[in-house]
Coordinates of N, CA and C and ligand atoms in Angstrom, one line a residue:
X1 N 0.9 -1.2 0.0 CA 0.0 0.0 0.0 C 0.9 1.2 0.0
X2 N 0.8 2.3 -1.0 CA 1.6 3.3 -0.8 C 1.2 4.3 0.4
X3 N 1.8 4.6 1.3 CA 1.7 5.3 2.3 C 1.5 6.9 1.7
X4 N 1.5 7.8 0.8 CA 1.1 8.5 0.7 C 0.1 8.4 -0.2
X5 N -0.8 7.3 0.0 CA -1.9 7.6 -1.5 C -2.7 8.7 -1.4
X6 N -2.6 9.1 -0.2 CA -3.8 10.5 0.1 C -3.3 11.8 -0.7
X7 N -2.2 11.8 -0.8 CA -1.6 12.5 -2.0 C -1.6 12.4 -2.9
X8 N -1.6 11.5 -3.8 CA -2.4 11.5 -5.1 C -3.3 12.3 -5.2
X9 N -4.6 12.1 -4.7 CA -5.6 13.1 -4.7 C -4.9 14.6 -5.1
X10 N -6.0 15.4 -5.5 CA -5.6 16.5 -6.0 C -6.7 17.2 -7.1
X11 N -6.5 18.4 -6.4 CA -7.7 19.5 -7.5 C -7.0 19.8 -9.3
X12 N -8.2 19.6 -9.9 CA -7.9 19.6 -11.3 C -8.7 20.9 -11.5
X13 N -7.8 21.2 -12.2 CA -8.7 23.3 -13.0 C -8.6 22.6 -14.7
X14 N -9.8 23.1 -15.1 CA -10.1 22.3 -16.5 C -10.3 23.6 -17.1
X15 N -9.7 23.8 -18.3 CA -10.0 25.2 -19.5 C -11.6 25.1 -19.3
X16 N -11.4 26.8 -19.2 CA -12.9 27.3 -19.6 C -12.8 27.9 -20.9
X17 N -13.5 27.4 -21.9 CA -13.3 28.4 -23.4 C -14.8 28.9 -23.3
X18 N -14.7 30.2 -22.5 CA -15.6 31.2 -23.2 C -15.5 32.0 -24.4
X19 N -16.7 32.3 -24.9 CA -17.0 33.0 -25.8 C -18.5 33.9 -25.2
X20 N -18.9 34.9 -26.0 CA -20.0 35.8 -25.2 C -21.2 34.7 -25.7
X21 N -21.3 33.7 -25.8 CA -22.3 32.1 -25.8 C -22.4 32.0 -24.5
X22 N -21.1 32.2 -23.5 CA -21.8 31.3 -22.4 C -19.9 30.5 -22.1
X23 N -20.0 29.7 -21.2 CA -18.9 28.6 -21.1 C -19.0 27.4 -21.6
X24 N -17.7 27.3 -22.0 CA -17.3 25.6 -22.5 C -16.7 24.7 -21.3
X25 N -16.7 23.6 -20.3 CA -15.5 22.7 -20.1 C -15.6 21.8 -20.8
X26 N -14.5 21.4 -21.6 CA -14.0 20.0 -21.8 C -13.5 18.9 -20.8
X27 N -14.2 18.0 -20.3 CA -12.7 17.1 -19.7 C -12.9 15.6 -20.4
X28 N -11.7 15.4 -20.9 CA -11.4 14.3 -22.1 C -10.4 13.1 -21.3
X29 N -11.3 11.6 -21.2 CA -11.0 11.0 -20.5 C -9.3 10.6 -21.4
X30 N -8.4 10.3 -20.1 CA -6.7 10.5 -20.5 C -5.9 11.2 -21.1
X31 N -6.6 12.7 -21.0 CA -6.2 14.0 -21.3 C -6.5 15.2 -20.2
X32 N -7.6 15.3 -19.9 CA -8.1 16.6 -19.0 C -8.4 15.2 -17.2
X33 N -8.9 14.1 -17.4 CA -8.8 13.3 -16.6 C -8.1 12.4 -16.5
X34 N -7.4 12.1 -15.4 CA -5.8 11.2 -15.7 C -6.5 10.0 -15.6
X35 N -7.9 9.2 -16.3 CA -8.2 7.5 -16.3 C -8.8 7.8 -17.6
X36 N -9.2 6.7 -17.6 CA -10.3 6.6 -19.3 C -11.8 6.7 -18.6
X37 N -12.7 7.4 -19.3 CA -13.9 7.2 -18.2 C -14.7 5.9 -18.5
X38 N -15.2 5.6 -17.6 CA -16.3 4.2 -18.1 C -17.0 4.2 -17.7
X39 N -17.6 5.5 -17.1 CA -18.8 5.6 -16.2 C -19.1 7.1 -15.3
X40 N -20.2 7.7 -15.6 CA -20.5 8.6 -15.4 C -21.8 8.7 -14.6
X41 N -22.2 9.2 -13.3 CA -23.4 9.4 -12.8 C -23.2 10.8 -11.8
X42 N -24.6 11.4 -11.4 CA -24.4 12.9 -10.5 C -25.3 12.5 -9.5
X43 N -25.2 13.7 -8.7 CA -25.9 13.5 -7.5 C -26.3 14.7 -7.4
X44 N -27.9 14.9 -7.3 CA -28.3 16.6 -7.1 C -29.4 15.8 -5.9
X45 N -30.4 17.2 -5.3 CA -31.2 17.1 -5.0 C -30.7 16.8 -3.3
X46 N -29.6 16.4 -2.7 CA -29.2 15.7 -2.0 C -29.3 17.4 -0.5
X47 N -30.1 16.8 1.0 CA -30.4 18.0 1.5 C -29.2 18.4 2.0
X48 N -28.9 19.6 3.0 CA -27.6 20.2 3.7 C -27.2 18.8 4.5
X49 N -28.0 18.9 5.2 CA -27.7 17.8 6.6 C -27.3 16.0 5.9
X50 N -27.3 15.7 4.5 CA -26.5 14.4 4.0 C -25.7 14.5 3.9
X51 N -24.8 13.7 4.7 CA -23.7 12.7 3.8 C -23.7 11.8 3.3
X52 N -23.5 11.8 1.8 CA -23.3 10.5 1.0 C -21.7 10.1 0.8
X53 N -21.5 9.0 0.2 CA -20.2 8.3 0.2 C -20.3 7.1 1.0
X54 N -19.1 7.8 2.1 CA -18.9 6.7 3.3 C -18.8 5.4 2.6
X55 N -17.7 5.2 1.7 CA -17.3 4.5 1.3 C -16.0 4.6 0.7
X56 N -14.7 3.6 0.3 CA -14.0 3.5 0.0 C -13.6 2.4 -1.3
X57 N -13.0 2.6 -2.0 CA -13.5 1.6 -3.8 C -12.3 1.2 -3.5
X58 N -11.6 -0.4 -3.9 CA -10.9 -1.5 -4.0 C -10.1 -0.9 -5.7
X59 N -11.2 -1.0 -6.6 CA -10.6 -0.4 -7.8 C -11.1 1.6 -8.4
X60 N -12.0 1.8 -7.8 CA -12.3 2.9 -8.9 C -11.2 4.0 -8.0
X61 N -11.2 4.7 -9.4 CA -11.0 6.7 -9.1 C -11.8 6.8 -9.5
X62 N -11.8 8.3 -8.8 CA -12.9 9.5 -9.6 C -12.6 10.7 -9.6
X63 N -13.6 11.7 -10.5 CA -12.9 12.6 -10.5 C -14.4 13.2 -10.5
X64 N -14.8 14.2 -9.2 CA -15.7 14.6 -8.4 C -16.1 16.4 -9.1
X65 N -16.8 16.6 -9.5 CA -16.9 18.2 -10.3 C -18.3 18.7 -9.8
X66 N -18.3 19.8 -9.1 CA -19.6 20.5 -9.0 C -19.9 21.4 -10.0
X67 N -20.9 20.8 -10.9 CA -21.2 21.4 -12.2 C -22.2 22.5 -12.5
X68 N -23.2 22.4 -11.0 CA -23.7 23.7 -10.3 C -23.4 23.8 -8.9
X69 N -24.1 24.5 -8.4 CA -24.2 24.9 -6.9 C -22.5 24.4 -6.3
X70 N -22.4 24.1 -4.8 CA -21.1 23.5 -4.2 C -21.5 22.4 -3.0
X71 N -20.6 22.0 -3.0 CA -20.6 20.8 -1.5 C -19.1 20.4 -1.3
X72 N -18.6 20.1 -0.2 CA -17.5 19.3 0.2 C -17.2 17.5 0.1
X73 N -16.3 17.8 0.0 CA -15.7 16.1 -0.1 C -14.3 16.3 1.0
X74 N -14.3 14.7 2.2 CA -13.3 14.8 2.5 C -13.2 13.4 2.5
X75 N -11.5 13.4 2.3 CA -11.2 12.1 2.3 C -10.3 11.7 3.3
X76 N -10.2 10.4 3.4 CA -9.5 10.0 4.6 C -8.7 8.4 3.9
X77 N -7.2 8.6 4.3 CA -6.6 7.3 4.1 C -6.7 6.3 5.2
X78 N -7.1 6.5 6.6 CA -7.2 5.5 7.5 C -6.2 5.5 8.1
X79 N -5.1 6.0 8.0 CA -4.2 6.4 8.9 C -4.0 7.3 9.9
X80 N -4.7 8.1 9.4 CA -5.0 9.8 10.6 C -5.0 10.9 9.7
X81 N -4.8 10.8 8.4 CA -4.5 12.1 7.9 C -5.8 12.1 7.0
X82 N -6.2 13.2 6.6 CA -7.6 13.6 6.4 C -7.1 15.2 5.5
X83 N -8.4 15.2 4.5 CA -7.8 16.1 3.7 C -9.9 16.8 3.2
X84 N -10.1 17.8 3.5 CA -11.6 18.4 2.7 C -10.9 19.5 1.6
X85 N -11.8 18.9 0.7 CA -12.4 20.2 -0.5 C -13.7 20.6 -0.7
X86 N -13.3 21.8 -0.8 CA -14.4 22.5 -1.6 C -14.9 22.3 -3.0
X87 N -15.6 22.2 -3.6 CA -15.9 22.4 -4.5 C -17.2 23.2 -4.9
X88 N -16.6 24.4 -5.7 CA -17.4 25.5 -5.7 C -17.6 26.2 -7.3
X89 N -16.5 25.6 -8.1 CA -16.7 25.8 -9.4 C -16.8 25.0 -10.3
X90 N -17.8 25.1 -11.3 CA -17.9 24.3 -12.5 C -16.7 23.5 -13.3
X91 N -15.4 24.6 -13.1 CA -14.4 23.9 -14.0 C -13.5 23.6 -13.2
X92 N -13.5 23.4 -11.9 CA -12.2 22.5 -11.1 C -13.0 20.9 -10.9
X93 N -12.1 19.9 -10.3 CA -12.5 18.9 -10.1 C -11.3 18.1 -9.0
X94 N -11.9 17.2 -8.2 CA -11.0 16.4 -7.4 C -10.6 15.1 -7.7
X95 N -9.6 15.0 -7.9 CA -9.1 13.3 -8.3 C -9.2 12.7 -7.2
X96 N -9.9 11.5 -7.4 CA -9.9 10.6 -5.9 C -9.3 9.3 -5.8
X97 N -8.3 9.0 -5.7 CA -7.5 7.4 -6.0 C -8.7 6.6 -5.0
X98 N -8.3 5.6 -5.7 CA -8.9 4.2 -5.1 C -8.0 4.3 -3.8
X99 N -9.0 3.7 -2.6 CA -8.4 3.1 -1.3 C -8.1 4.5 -0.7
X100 N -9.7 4.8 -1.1 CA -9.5 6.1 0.3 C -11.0 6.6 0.4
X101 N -11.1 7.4 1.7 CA -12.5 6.7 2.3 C -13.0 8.3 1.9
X102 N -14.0 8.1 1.4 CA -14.8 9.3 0.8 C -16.2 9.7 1.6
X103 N -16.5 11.4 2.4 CA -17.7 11.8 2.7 C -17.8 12.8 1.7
X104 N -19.2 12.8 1.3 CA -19.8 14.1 0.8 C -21.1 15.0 1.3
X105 N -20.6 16.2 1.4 CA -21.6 16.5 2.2 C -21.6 18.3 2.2
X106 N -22.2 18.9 3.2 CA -22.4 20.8 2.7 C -23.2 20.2 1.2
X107 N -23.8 19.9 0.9 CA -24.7 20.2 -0.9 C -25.2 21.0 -0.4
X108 N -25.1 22.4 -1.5 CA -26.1 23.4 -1.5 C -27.1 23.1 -2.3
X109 N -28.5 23.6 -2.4 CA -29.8 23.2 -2.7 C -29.9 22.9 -4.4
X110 N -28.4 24.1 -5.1 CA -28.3 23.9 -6.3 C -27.7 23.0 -6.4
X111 N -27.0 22.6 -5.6 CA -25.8 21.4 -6.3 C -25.9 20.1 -7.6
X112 N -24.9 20.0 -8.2 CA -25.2 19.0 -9.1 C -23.4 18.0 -9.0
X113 N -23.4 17.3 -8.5 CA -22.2 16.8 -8.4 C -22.2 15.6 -9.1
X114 N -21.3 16.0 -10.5 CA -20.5 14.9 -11.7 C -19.9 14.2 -10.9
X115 N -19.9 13.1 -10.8 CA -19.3 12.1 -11.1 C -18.7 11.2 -11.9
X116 N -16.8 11.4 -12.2 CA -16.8 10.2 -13.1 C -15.9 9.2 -12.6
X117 N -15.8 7.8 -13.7 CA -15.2 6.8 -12.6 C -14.7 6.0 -13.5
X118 N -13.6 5.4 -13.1 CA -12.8 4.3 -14.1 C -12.7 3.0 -14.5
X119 N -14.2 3.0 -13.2 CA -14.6 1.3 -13.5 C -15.7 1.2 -13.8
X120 N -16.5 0.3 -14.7 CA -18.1 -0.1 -14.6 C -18.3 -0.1 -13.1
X121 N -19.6 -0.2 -12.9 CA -20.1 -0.3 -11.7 C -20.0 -2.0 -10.8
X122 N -19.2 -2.3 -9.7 CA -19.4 -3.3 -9.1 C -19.0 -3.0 -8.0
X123 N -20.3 -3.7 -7.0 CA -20.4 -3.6 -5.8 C -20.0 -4.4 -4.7
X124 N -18.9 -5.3 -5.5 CA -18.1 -6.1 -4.6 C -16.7 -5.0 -4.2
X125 N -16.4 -4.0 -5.3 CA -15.2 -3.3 -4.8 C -15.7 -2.3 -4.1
X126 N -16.8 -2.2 -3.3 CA -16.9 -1.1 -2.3 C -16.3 -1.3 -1.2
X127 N -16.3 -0.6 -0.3 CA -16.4 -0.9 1.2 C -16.8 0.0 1.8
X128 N -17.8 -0.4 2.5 CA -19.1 0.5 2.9 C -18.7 0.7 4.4
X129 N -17.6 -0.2 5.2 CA -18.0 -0.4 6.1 C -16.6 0.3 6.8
X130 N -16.4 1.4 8.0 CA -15.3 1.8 8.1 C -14.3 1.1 8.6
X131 N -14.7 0.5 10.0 CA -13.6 -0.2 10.7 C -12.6 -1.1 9.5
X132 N -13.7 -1.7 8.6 CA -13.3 -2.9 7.5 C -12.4 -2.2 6.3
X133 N -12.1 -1.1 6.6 CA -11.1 -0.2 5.6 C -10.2 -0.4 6.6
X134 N -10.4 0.3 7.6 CA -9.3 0.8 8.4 C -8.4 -0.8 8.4
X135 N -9.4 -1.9 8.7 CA -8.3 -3.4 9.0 C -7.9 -3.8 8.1
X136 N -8.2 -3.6 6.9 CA -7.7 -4.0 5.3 C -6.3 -2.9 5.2
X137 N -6.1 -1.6 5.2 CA -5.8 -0.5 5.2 C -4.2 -1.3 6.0
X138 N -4.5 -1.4 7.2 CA -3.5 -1.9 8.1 C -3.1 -3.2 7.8
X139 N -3.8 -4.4 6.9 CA -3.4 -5.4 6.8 C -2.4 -5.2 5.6
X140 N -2.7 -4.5 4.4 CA -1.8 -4.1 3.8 C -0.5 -3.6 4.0
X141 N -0.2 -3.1 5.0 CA 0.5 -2.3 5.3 C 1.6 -1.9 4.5
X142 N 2.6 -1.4 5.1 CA 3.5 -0.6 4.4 C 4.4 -1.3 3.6
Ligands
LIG1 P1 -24.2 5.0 -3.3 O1 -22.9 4.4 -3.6 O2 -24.7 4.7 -1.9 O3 -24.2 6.5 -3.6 P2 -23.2 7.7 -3.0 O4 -21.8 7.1 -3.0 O5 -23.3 8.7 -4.0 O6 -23.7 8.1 -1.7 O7 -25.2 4.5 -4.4 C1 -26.6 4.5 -4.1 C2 -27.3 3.3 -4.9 O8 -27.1 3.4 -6.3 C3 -26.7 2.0 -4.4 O9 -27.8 1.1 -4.3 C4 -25.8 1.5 -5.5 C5 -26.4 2.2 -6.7 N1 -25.4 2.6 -7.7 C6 -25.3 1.9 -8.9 O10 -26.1 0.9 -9.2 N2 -24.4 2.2 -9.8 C7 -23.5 3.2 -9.6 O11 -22.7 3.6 -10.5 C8 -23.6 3.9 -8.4 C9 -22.6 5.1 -8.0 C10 -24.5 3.6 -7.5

């Protein structure tokens, strides 16, 4: 297990090409997103007082974009160190490595939070459950 995978993570700023139309982002999976995408879903509608996540993925990244409104993400490698973002603009985004424990939460009323991800969907690589990160986390160890 690499001991700094919490660093990997990291804010992405994506070109805005305006014109007086309005805004453009592009993000182009293994170009503007460092995976290939294979999967795309959002999360709106979600109240102040939710957190969603609370989970940690075996294989996926993602790369997390508030495409309206804002909300936080914080992540946690299970070691002690812990890291929140903001996300508040349409063209930044957070890369999320696999094997690290994800809350989302603060949605404002507008929020629309992109999601994209490197794997099809399977629900055997989650882990929903924290203690069960943290013992996996430490069985790997260094
Ligand atoms: P969940 O992972 O709990 O959402 P979040 O992490 O955003 O809080 O997913 C909610 C439900 O949707 C759960 O039953 C699994 C299902 N789901 C899929 O079928 N495919 C997907 O790509 C995702 C993200 C969720």
């Amino acid at each position: 297990m690499d001991i700094n995978v919490i660093n990997k993570a990291e804010m992405l700023e994506f070109t805005e090409r305006g014109d007086d139309r309005g805004h453009l982002v592009i993000c182009e999976g293994g170009i503007d997103i460092p995976f290939d995408i294979k999967r795309i879903f959002y999360i709106y509608g979600s109240d102040t007082d939710v957190i969603r996540g609370q989970h940690a993925n075996r294989k996926s990244e993602f790369v997390l974009i508030n495409v309206a409104g804002t909300s936080k993400v914080k992540i946690k490698d299970g070691k002690g160190n812990e890291t929140v973002y903001s996300l508040n603009r349409p063209h930044t985004g957070i890369y999320i490595p696999k094997m690290v424990w994800k809350d989302m939460y603060d949605f404002s009323e507008d929020s629309v939070l992109l999601c994209l991800a490197s794997t099809h969907y399977d629900a055997e690589e989650y882990i929903r459950d924290y203690d069960e990160f943290i013992k996996i986390i430490n069985e790997e160890g260094d």
